[in-house]
Tab-separated table of C-alpha atoms in Angstrom:
chain	number	residue	atom	x	y	z
A	1	MET	CA	60.693	82.930	-4.084
A	2	PRO	CA	58.351	85.193	-6.081
A	3	VAL	CA	59.458	88.744	-6.744
A	4	THR	CA	57.388	91.398	-4.972
A	5	ALA	CA	55.920	94.343	-6.832
A	6	LEU	CA	58.381	96.699	-5.080
A	7	GLU	CA	61.361	94.572	-6.068
A	8	ALA	CA	60.099	94.332	-9.655
A	9	ALA	CA	59.706	98.108	-9.843
A	10	THR	CA	63.186	98.616	-8.375
A	11	MET	CA	64.782	96.257	-10.891
A	12	ALA	CA	62.952	97.939	-13.773
A	13	ILE	CA	64.183	101.372	-12.714
A	14	ASP	CA	67.744	100.081	-12.252
A	15	ALA	CA	67.674	98.552	-15.718
A	16	SER	CA	66.421	101.766	-17.301
A	17	LEU	CA	69.053	103.864	-15.546
A	18	GLY	CA	71.910	101.484	-16.237
A	19	ALA	CA	73.024	101.706	-12.600
A	20	SER	CA	71.766	100.914	-9.140
A	21	TRP	CA	70.462	104.194	-7.710
A	22	GLU	CA	67.936	105.083	-5.083
A	23	ALA	CA	66.500	108.295	-3.708
A	24	ASN	CA	68.509	109.519	-0.740
A	25	MET	CA	66.082	110.604	1.994
A	26	VAL	CA	66.344	111.304	5.678
A	27	GLN	CA	63.610	111.764	8.225
A	28	ALA	CA	62.948	115.404	9.043
A	29	ALA	CA	63.130	114.468	12.725
A	30	THR	CA	66.826	113.605	12.319
A	31	ILE	CA	67.756	117.015	10.909
A	32	THR	CA	68.877	119.556	13.510
A	33	PRO	CA	67.330	122.987	12.852
A	34	GLN	CA	69.898	125.725	12.287
A	35	PRO	CA	69.368	129.477	12.572
A	36	ILE	CA	70.256	131.896	9.793
A	37	ASN	CA	73.601	133.512	10.605
A	38	TRP	CA	73.889	137.202	9.820
A	39	LEU	CA	76.670	139.697	9.310
A	40	TRP	CA	74.158	142.554	9.174
A	41	PRO	CA	70.968	141.186	10.803
A	42	THR	CA	68.049	140.740	8.360
A	43	TRP	CA	70.078	142.371	5.562
A	44	LEU	CA	73.242	140.372	4.848
A	45	ALA	CA	73.393	136.660	5.694
A	46	THR	CA	76.422	134.402	5.824
A	47	GLY	CA	76.435	131.405	3.502
A	48	LYS	CA	74.023	133.150	1.100
A	49	LEU	CA	74.140	135.087	-2.166
A	50	THR	CA	72.824	138.666	-2.067
A	51	ILE	CA	72.256	140.762	-5.187
A	52	LEU	CA	72.701	144.537	-4.872
A	53	ALA	CA	71.171	146.254	-7.897
A	54	GLY	CA	70.478	149.820	-8.913
A	55	ALA	CA	70.679	152.379	-11.683
A	56	ALA	CA	73.919	154.090	-12.645
A	57	GLY	CA	74.880	156.866	-10.267
A	58	THR	CA	73.391	155.340	-7.132
A	59	GLY	CA	76.816	154.582	-5.662
A	60	LYS	CA	76.338	150.812	-5.414
A	61	THR	CA	80.052	150.043	-5.246
A	62	THR	CA	80.717	152.704	-2.609
A	63	LEU	CA	77.733	151.443	-0.630
A	64	ALA	CA	79.068	147.859	-0.732
A	65	LEU	CA	82.530	149.063	0.263
A	66	GLY	CA	80.903	150.815	3.216
A	67	LEU	CA	79.480	147.486	4.362
A	68	ALA	CA	82.897	145.869	3.922
A	69	ALA	CA	84.502	148.635	5.990
A	70	THR	CA	81.960	148.102	8.757
A	71	LEU	CA	82.731	144.381	8.877
A	72	THR	CA	86.511	144.754	8.950
A	73	SER	CA	86.429	147.361	11.719
A	74	ALA	CA	83.481	146.104	13.803
A	75	GLY	CA	81.700	149.387	13.134
A	76	ILE	CA	78.019	150.311	12.970
A	77	TRP	CA	75.656	148.910	10.349
A	78	PRO	CA	73.453	151.366	8.415
A	79	ASP	CA	70.399	150.809	10.646
A	80	GLY	CA	72.352	151.549	13.809
A	81	GLN	CA	73.035	147.962	14.876
A	82	ALA	CA	76.532	147.242	16.105
A	83	CYS	CA	78.736	144.876	14.134
A	84	ASN	CA	79.874	142.597	16.935
A	85	THR	CA	82.708	140.888	15.097
A	86	THR	CA	85.425	141.564	12.559
A	87	GLY	CA	85.862	139.592	9.370
A	88	ASN	CA	87.924	139.155	6.220
A	89	VAL	CA	86.718	140.575	2.912
A	90	ILE	CA	87.638	139.568	-0.653
A	91	ILE	CA	86.882	142.012	-3.478
A	92	TRP	CA	86.847	141.315	-7.186
A	93	SER	CA	86.086	144.264	-9.428
A	94	SER	CA	86.425	144.468	-13.170
A	95	GLU	CA	85.376	148.124	-13.277
A	96	ASP	CA	87.337	150.033	-10.597
A	97	ASP	CA	91.080	150.393	-10.062
A	98	PRO	CA	92.151	149.274	-6.564
A	99	ALA	CA	94.851	151.927	-6.107
A	100	ASP	CA	92.944	155.066	-7.044
A	101	THR	CA	89.343	154.044	-6.316
A	102	LEU	CA	88.726	151.029	-4.075
A	103	ILE	CA	91.455	151.549	-1.463
A	104	PRO	CA	90.896	155.309	-0.982
A	105	ARG	CA	87.168	154.739	-0.501
A	106	LEU	CA	87.793	151.966	2.013
A	107	MET	CA	90.220	154.188	3.906
A	108	ALA	CA	87.734	157.065	3.969
A	109	MET	CA	85.190	154.730	5.548
A	110	GLY	CA	87.490	153.436	8.264
A	111	ALA	CA	88.210	149.955	6.905
A	112	ASP	CA	90.940	147.772	8.392
A	113	LEU	CA	92.911	147.233	5.184
A	114	GLU	CA	94.750	144.241	6.644
A	115	ARG	CA	91.460	142.362	6.478
A	116	VAL	CA	90.733	143.322	2.850
A	117	TYR	CA	92.059	141.252	-0.068
A	118	ILE	CA	91.812	142.458	-3.671
A	119	ILE	CA	91.795	139.865	-6.459
A	120	GLN	CA	94.182	141.050	-9.173
A	121	GLY	CA	94.327	137.962	-11.360
A	122	LYS	CA	95.689	134.444	-11.088
A	123	ILE	CA	99.228	133.085	-11.299
A	124	SER	CA	100.523	129.625	-12.258
A	125	ASP	CA	103.331	127.664	-10.592
A	126	GLN	CA	105.428	128.729	-13.616
A	127	GLY	CA	104.884	132.394	-12.853
A	128	GLU	CA	102.403	132.938	-15.681
A	129	ARG	CA	99.730	135.538	-14.993
A	130	GLU	CA	96.181	135.696	-16.320
A	131	PRO	CA	93.022	137.591	-15.430
A	132	PHE	CA	90.821	136.061	-12.734
A	133	ASP	CA	87.516	134.803	-14.121
A	134	PRO	CA	84.746	134.410	-11.513
A	135	ALA	CA	82.869	132.243	-14.004
A	136	SER	CA	85.513	129.501	-13.861
A	137	ASP	CA	88.054	130.211	-11.109
A	138	MET	CA	86.028	129.808	-7.914
A	139	ASP	CA	88.031	126.688	-6.963
A	140	LEU	CA	91.170	128.840	-6.915
A	141	LEU	CA	89.376	131.281	-4.650
A	142	LYS	CA	88.522	128.487	-2.212
A	143	LEU	CA	92.230	127.683	-1.855
A	144	ALA	CA	93.095	131.351	-1.405
A	145	ALA	CA	90.401	131.735	1.252
A	146	ALA	CA	91.795	128.766	3.150
A	147	ARG	CA	95.310	130.250	3.098
A	148	MET	CA	94.081	133.578	4.495
A	149	GLY	CA	92.227	131.872	7.328
A	150	GLY	CA	88.708	132.137	5.930
A	151	VAL	CA	86.536	134.783	4.328
A	152	ASP	CA	83.386	136.403	5.699
A	153	LEU	CA	82.360	138.594	2.771
A	154	LEU	CA	82.986	138.287	-0.950
A	155	MET	CA	82.137	141.220	-3.217
A	156	ILE	CA	81.765	140.544	-6.965
A	157	ASP	CA	81.421	143.629	-9.178
A	158	PRO	CA	79.610	143.054	-11.483
A	159	ILE	CA	77.889	139.722	-10.804
A	160	VAL	CA	77.181	139.196	-14.527
A	161	SER	CA	80.908	138.444	-14.902
A	162	ALA	CA	80.193	135.096	-13.246
A	163	ILE	CA	78.063	134.030	-16.220
A	164	LYS	CA	79.842	132.287	-19.084
A	165	GLY	CA	76.832	132.104	-21.372
A	166	ASP	CA	73.936	134.470	-22.004
A	167	MET	CA	72.972	136.479	-18.917
A	168	HIS	CA	69.413	136.659	-20.256
A	169	LYS	CA	69.004	132.851	-20.285
A	170	ALA	CA	67.876	131.276	-17.022
A	171	ASN	CA	69.839	128.039	-17.459
A	172	ASP	CA	73.091	129.886	-18.180
A	173	VAL	CA	72.587	132.132	-15.161
A	174	ARG	CA	71.784	129.229	-12.854
A	175	ARG	CA	74.865	127.301	-13.968
A	176	GLY	CA	77.066	130.361	-13.546
A	177	LEU	CA	75.760	131.373	-10.127
A	178	GLN	CA	75.751	127.863	-8.692
A	179	ALA	CA	79.511	128.072	-8.109
A	180	MET	CA	78.886	131.299	-6.146
A	181	VAL	CA	76.129	129.693	-4.106
A	182	ASP	CA	78.338	126.685	-3.340
A	183	PHE	CA	81.255	128.931	-2.356
A	184	ALA	CA	79.067	130.893	0.047
A	185	ALA	CA	77.700	127.756	1.678
A	186	GLU	CA	81.066	125.994	1.983
A	187	GLN	CA	82.920	129.040	3.287
A	188	GLY	CA	80.126	130.383	5.464
A	189	ALA	CA	80.605	133.684	3.663
A	190	ALA	CA	78.153	136.339	2.572
A	191	ILE	CA	78.389	137.238	-1.119
A	192	ILE	CA	77.359	140.609	-2.508
A	193	GLY	CA	76.946	140.528	-6.269
A	194	ILE	CA	76.565	144.005	-7.747
A	195	SER	CA	74.248	144.450	-10.711
A	196	HIS	CA	72.386	147.134	-12.661
A	197	PHE	CA	68.775	147.955	-13.384
A	198	ALA	CA	67.536	147.306	-16.891
A	199	LYS	CA	66.635	150.462	-18.814
A	200	GLY	CA	63.016	151.528	-18.968
A	201	THR	CA	61.905	149.623	-15.867
A	202	LYS	CA	60.863	152.488	-13.558
A	203	GLY	CA	57.697	151.593	-11.696
A	204	SER	CA	58.136	147.857	-12.305
A	205	ASP	CA	58.491	145.209	-9.634
A	206	PRO	CA	61.966	145.849	-8.126
A	207	GLN	CA	63.084	142.224	-8.595
A	208	GLU	CA	62.169	142.392	-12.269
A	209	ARG	CA	64.304	145.524	-12.709
A	210	VAL	CA	67.542	143.563	-12.168
A	211	ILE	CA	69.259	143.319	-15.541
A	212	GLY	CA	69.447	139.905	-17.192
A	213	SER	CA	67.451	136.764	-16.546
A	214	GLN	CA	65.060	136.638	-13.617
A	215	ALA	CA	67.201	133.730	-12.420
A	216	PHE	CA	69.564	136.284	-10.832
A	217	ALA	CA	66.872	137.339	-8.382
A	218	ALA	CA	65.467	133.826	-8.069
A	219	LEU	CA	68.749	132.201	-7.055
A	220	ALA	CA	69.762	134.950	-4.631
A	221	ARG	CA	68.298	134.649	-1.147
A	222	MET	CA	68.273	138.425	-0.753
A	223	VAL	CA	67.872	141.178	-3.356
A	224	LEU	CA	68.757	144.710	-2.282
A	225	VAL	CA	67.938	147.662	-4.523
A	226	ALA	CA	69.358	151.176	-4.568
A	227	ALA	CA	67.929	154.329	-6.127
A	228	LYS	CA	68.742	158.044	-6.290
A	229	GLN	CA	66.243	160.879	-6.322
A	230	GLU	CA	66.717	163.006	-9.428
A	231	GLY	CA	67.980	166.490	-8.692
A	232	SER	CA	69.123	165.774	-5.141
A	233	ASP	CA	71.634	163.745	-3.138
A	234	MET	CA	68.868	161.559	-1.698
A	235	ARG	CA	69.478	157.821	-2.110
A	236	VAL	CA	67.698	154.793	-0.668
A	237	LEU	CA	68.564	151.154	-0.051
A	238	ALA	CA	65.630	148.737	0.199
A	239	ARG	CA	64.971	145.003	0.450
A	240	ALA	CA	63.201	143.903	-2.725
A	241	LYS	CA	63.241	140.219	-1.866
A	242	SER	CA	64.153	138.034	1.063
A	243	ASN	CA	63.598	134.308	1.441
A	244	ILE	CA	65.143	134.364	4.898
A	245	ALA	CA	63.882	137.516	6.663
A	246	VAL	CA	61.465	140.425	6.325
A	247	ASP	CA	61.330	141.908	2.844
A	248	ASP	CA	60.238	145.468	3.454
A	249	GLY	CA	61.727	148.669	4.801
A	250	GLY	CA	64.731	150.675	3.723
A	251	ILE	CA	67.596	152.966	4.710
A	252	GLU	CA	68.443	156.449	3.437
A	253	TYR	CA	72.062	156.967	2.421
A	254	GLY	CA	74.263	159.416	0.627
A	255	ILE	CA	77.639	159.636	-1.114
A	256	GLN	CA	79.864	162.550	-0.113
A	257	PRO	CA	83.392	163.738	-0.971
A	258	ALA	CA	86.205	162.868	1.411
A	259	THR	CA	89.887	163.794	1.554
A	260	LEU	CA	92.455	161.437	3.032
A	261	ASP	CA	95.342	162.638	5.193
A	262	SER	CA	97.584	162.144	2.169
A	263	GLY	CA	95.506	164.663	0.226
A	264	ILE	CA	93.888	162.059	-2.032
A	265	GLU	CA	90.286	162.966	-2.828
A	266	THR	CA	87.714	160.194	-2.821
A	267	THR	CA	84.130	159.480	-1.747
A	268	ARG	CA	82.433	157.664	1.087
A	269	ALA	CA	78.959	156.472	2.028
A	270	TRP	CA	77.003	157.769	4.991
A	271	TRP	CA	73.690	156.603	6.385
A	272	GLY	CA	70.486	158.393	7.265
A	273	GLY	CA	67.248	157.151	8.816
A	274	LYS	CA	65.006	154.156	8.350
A	275	ILE	CA	62.183	154.168	5.804
A	276	GLU	CA	58.889	152.283	5.997
A	277	GLY	CA	57.235	150.680	3.010
A	278	SER	CA	57.748	148.006	0.412
A	279	ALA	CA	60.679	148.238	-1.982
A	280	ARG	CA	58.319	149.200	-4.792
A	281	GLU	CA	56.774	152.015	-2.764
A	282	ILE	CA	60.186	153.303	-1.691
A	283	LEU	CA	61.661	153.218	-5.200
A	284	ASN	CA	58.576	154.771	-6.772
A	285	ALA	CA	58.708	157.634	-4.278
A	286	VAL	CA	62.362	158.325	-5.049
A	287	ASP	CA	61.897	157.866	-8.811
A	288	GLY	CA	58.860	160.154	-8.789
A	289	VAL	CA	56.643	157.399	-10.177
A	290	ASP	CA	52.921	157.615	-9.413
A	291	ASP	CA	51.467	154.196	-10.104
A	292	GLY	CA	48.096	155.048	-8.602
A	293	HIS	CA	46.731	152.728	-5.969
A	294	THR	CA	49.606	151.066	-4.123
A	295	GLU	CA	49.683	147.696	-2.425
A	296	LEU	CA	49.458	149.507	0.902
A	297	ASP	CA	46.342	151.350	-0.265
A	298	ASP	CA	44.805	148.035	-1.265
A	299	ALA	CA	45.652	146.552	2.122
A	300	CYS	CA	44.037	149.542	3.873
A	301	ASP	CA	40.853	149.006	1.851
A	302	PHE	CA	40.971	145.300	2.697
A	303	LEU	CA	41.142	146.030	6.427
A	304	ARG	CA	38.373	148.667	6.293
A	305	ASP	CA	36.037	146.196	4.598
A	306	LEU	CA	36.969	143.356	6.924
A	307	LEU	CA	36.466	145.388	10.106
A	308	ALA	CA	33.511	147.490	8.967
A	309	ASP	CA	30.970	145.403	10.908
A	310	GLY	CA	32.946	145.213	14.134
A	311	PRO	CA	35.925	143.519	15.784
A	312	VAL	CA	37.496	140.493	14.115
A	313	PRO	CA	39.846	137.953	15.779
A	314	SER	CA	43.422	138.716	14.739
A	315	LYS	CA	43.966	135.118	13.664
A	316	LYS	CA	41.016	135.492	11.299
A	317	VAL	CA	42.513	138.737	9.976
A	318	ARG	CA	45.750	136.934	9.244
A	319	GLN	CA	44.018	134.001	7.584
A	320	ASP	CA	41.950	136.273	5.342
A	321	ALA	CA	45.017	138.404	4.521
A	322	ASP	CA	46.971	135.307	3.497
A	323	GLY	CA	44.065	134.202	1.358
A	324	ALA	CA	43.930	137.614	-0.310
A	325	GLY	CA	47.674	137.522	-1.066
A	326	TYR	CA	48.844	140.236	1.349
A	327	SER	CA	52.070	139.845	3.328
A	328	TRP	CA	51.717	140.263	7.076
A	329	ALA	CA	54.216	143.130	6.997
A	330	THR	CA	51.939	145.037	4.588
A	331	ILE	CA	48.897	144.344	6.765
A	332	ARG	CA	50.766	145.646	9.802
A	333	ARG	CA	51.602	148.894	7.964
A	334	ALA	CA	47.972	149.224	6.906
A	335	GLN	CA	46.925	148.642	10.521
A	336	LYS	CA	48.973	151.645	11.621
A	337	LYS	CA	47.918	153.849	8.734
A	338	ILE	CA	44.127	153.573	9.168
A	339	GLY	CA	44.101	153.371	12.949
A	340	VAL	CA	43.315	149.739	13.699
A	341	GLU	CA	43.647	148.775	17.356
A	342	ALA	CA	44.596	145.319	18.626
A	343	GLU	CA	42.744	144.538	21.845
A	344	ARG	CA	42.986	141.527	24.112
A	345	VAL	CA	39.615	140.032	25.085
A	346	GLY	CA	38.652	137.376	27.583
A	347	ASP	CA	40.106	136.473	30.936
A	348	GLY	CA	43.569	135.688	29.616
A	349	ILE	CA	43.220	131.951	30.129
A	350	GLY	CA	42.586	129.254	27.554
A	351	ALA	CA	40.493	129.383	24.408
A	352	LYS	CA	38.226	132.145	25.752
A	353	SER	CA	41.114	134.600	25.562
A	354	GLY	CA	42.525	136.150	22.427
A	355	TRP	CA	43.201	139.276	20.353
A	356	VAL	CA	40.760	141.129	18.158
A	357	TRP	CA	41.295	143.970	15.697
A	358	ARG	CA	38.903	146.928	15.556
A	359	LEU	CA	38.782	150.265	13.751
A	360	SER	CA	39.492	153.250	15.985
A	361	PRO	CA	37.953	156.458	14.572
A	362	GLY	CA	39.991	159.567	15.169
A	363	THR	CA	43.337	157.808	15.430
A	364	GLN	CA	46.196	159.935	14.126
A	365	PHE	CA	47.558	158.321	10.988
A	366	PRO	CA	51.359	158.109	10.773
A	367	LYS	CA	52.924	159.643	7.696
A	368	MET	CA	53.870	156.856	5.316
A	369	LEU	CA	56.199	156.971	2.365
A	370	ASN	CA	53.635	157.934	-0.278
A	371	GLU	CA	55.348	161.045	-1.541
A	372	PRO	CA	58.883	161.768	-2.750
A	373	ALA	CA	61.252	161.864	0.175
A	374	LYS	CA	63.106	165.051	0.917
A	375	ALA	CA	66.778	165.390	0.123
A	376	LEU	CA	69.086	164.408	2.931
A	377	ASN	CA	71.374	166.908	4.590
A	378	PRO	CA	75.021	165.751	4.329
A	379	GLY	CA	75.762	167.761	7.457
A	380	SER	CA	73.292	165.742	9.514
A	381	GLU	CA	74.063	165.324	13.186
A	382	HIS	CA	73.781	161.579	12.614
A	383	LEU	CA	77.230	161.605	11.021
A	384	ARG	CA	80.584	161.314	12.699
A	385	GLU	CA	83.696	162.375	10.882
A	386	ASP	CA	85.718	159.220	11.559
A	387	VAL	CA	83.215	156.687	10.266
A	388	SER	CA	80.902	156.510	7.317
A	389	THR	CA	78.036	154.452	8.625
A	390	LEU	CA	76.473	155.850	11.772
A	391	VAL	CA	72.912	156.743	12.678
A	392	GLU	CA	71.334	157.337	16.049
A	393	ILE	CA	68.498	154.887	16.690
A	394	GLU	CA	66.013	155.289	19.540
A	395	PRO	CA	66.419	152.364	21.957
A	396	PHE	CA	63.701	149.718	21.787
A	397	LYS	CA	61.047	150.104	24.471
A	398	SER	CA	59.138	147.313	26.149
A	399	HIS	CA	55.457	147.148	25.249
A	400	SER	CA	52.631	144.670	25.641
A	401	VAL	CA	52.406	143.253	22.157
A	402	GLU	CA	50.311	140.784	20.257
A	403	VAL	CA	52.225	137.573	19.573
A	404	PHE	CA	51.551	134.959	16.896
């Protein structure tokens, strides 16, 4: 029987590979869609790697410990959402002593210490002890997680410790972080890897400010950035990148002294209000960087030009915005800033009905984050003495809204 062209091609490939291989494919229709699972909704996802980066003095470690405390005690997340479950936390830190730094801070923020596990090295069956190396010992951590009944959050400080090679080389970073990514997926755990900003990067794209290869930000599904306003206690946390949720907006926070019942002095994080804007806009405002025309300004100009001759269907607005490279979140902020109204037209039935956008002269523009934010007041009424992460949020109200 003659050999078909497909069979001939298959045999040729097998011969060149030295083994019988084939591409493993499944029909998309056979894959069951799964939602993203969140510890802190839209900020910290289970099964994913999150990078938390910032300059020295921003309190990154204390901030991360505040999130850990919230998880272990089913507290309140920084944006006012309730943490509806409790979970186990594993912490590895090469920079802070557990006894005099990590544990006091956790206690000051109301953590359930029975749910917190501190990695202090590794031990052999012969009793030999060696330092724990996140670059090569993740398999040991999987066994430890199984013995403790599972882990929900793993904190690695700093994340560059997971890289055996050169942290400035993409291939070395990808190889080093892959074990972290696999651990997160297999355990269903969120990972927070703490990193620093590279020097001399003020005003740059926030993702590009993360020290080391850009592979750090590329491999992480979420990149959070922290900054501190010079000369004040004002700090901000913002989303610089998200492949799995919105990637704009931020939270004000501060670091304040705290004294435990035992008399030990430590620090804790507390949370302020929400901030609008992209991560670059938020960081530039806090850093005092004036980079001229912002992305939001450009989006406002785009909308003014588009709507100058009259109403435009909202679907057309979105199509043109996509074509111009603007995110929908930025367009929405521009809509509010310049007073664009969304109006339903037609009889509400079929293709004759739809939404249009039009300019509305005289609309009061909301104040956006285009100037340095004011310092926060540590004595704010938003704080409660027994927890570190509380803020009062106005309940959501029901409105008639445009849906896409």
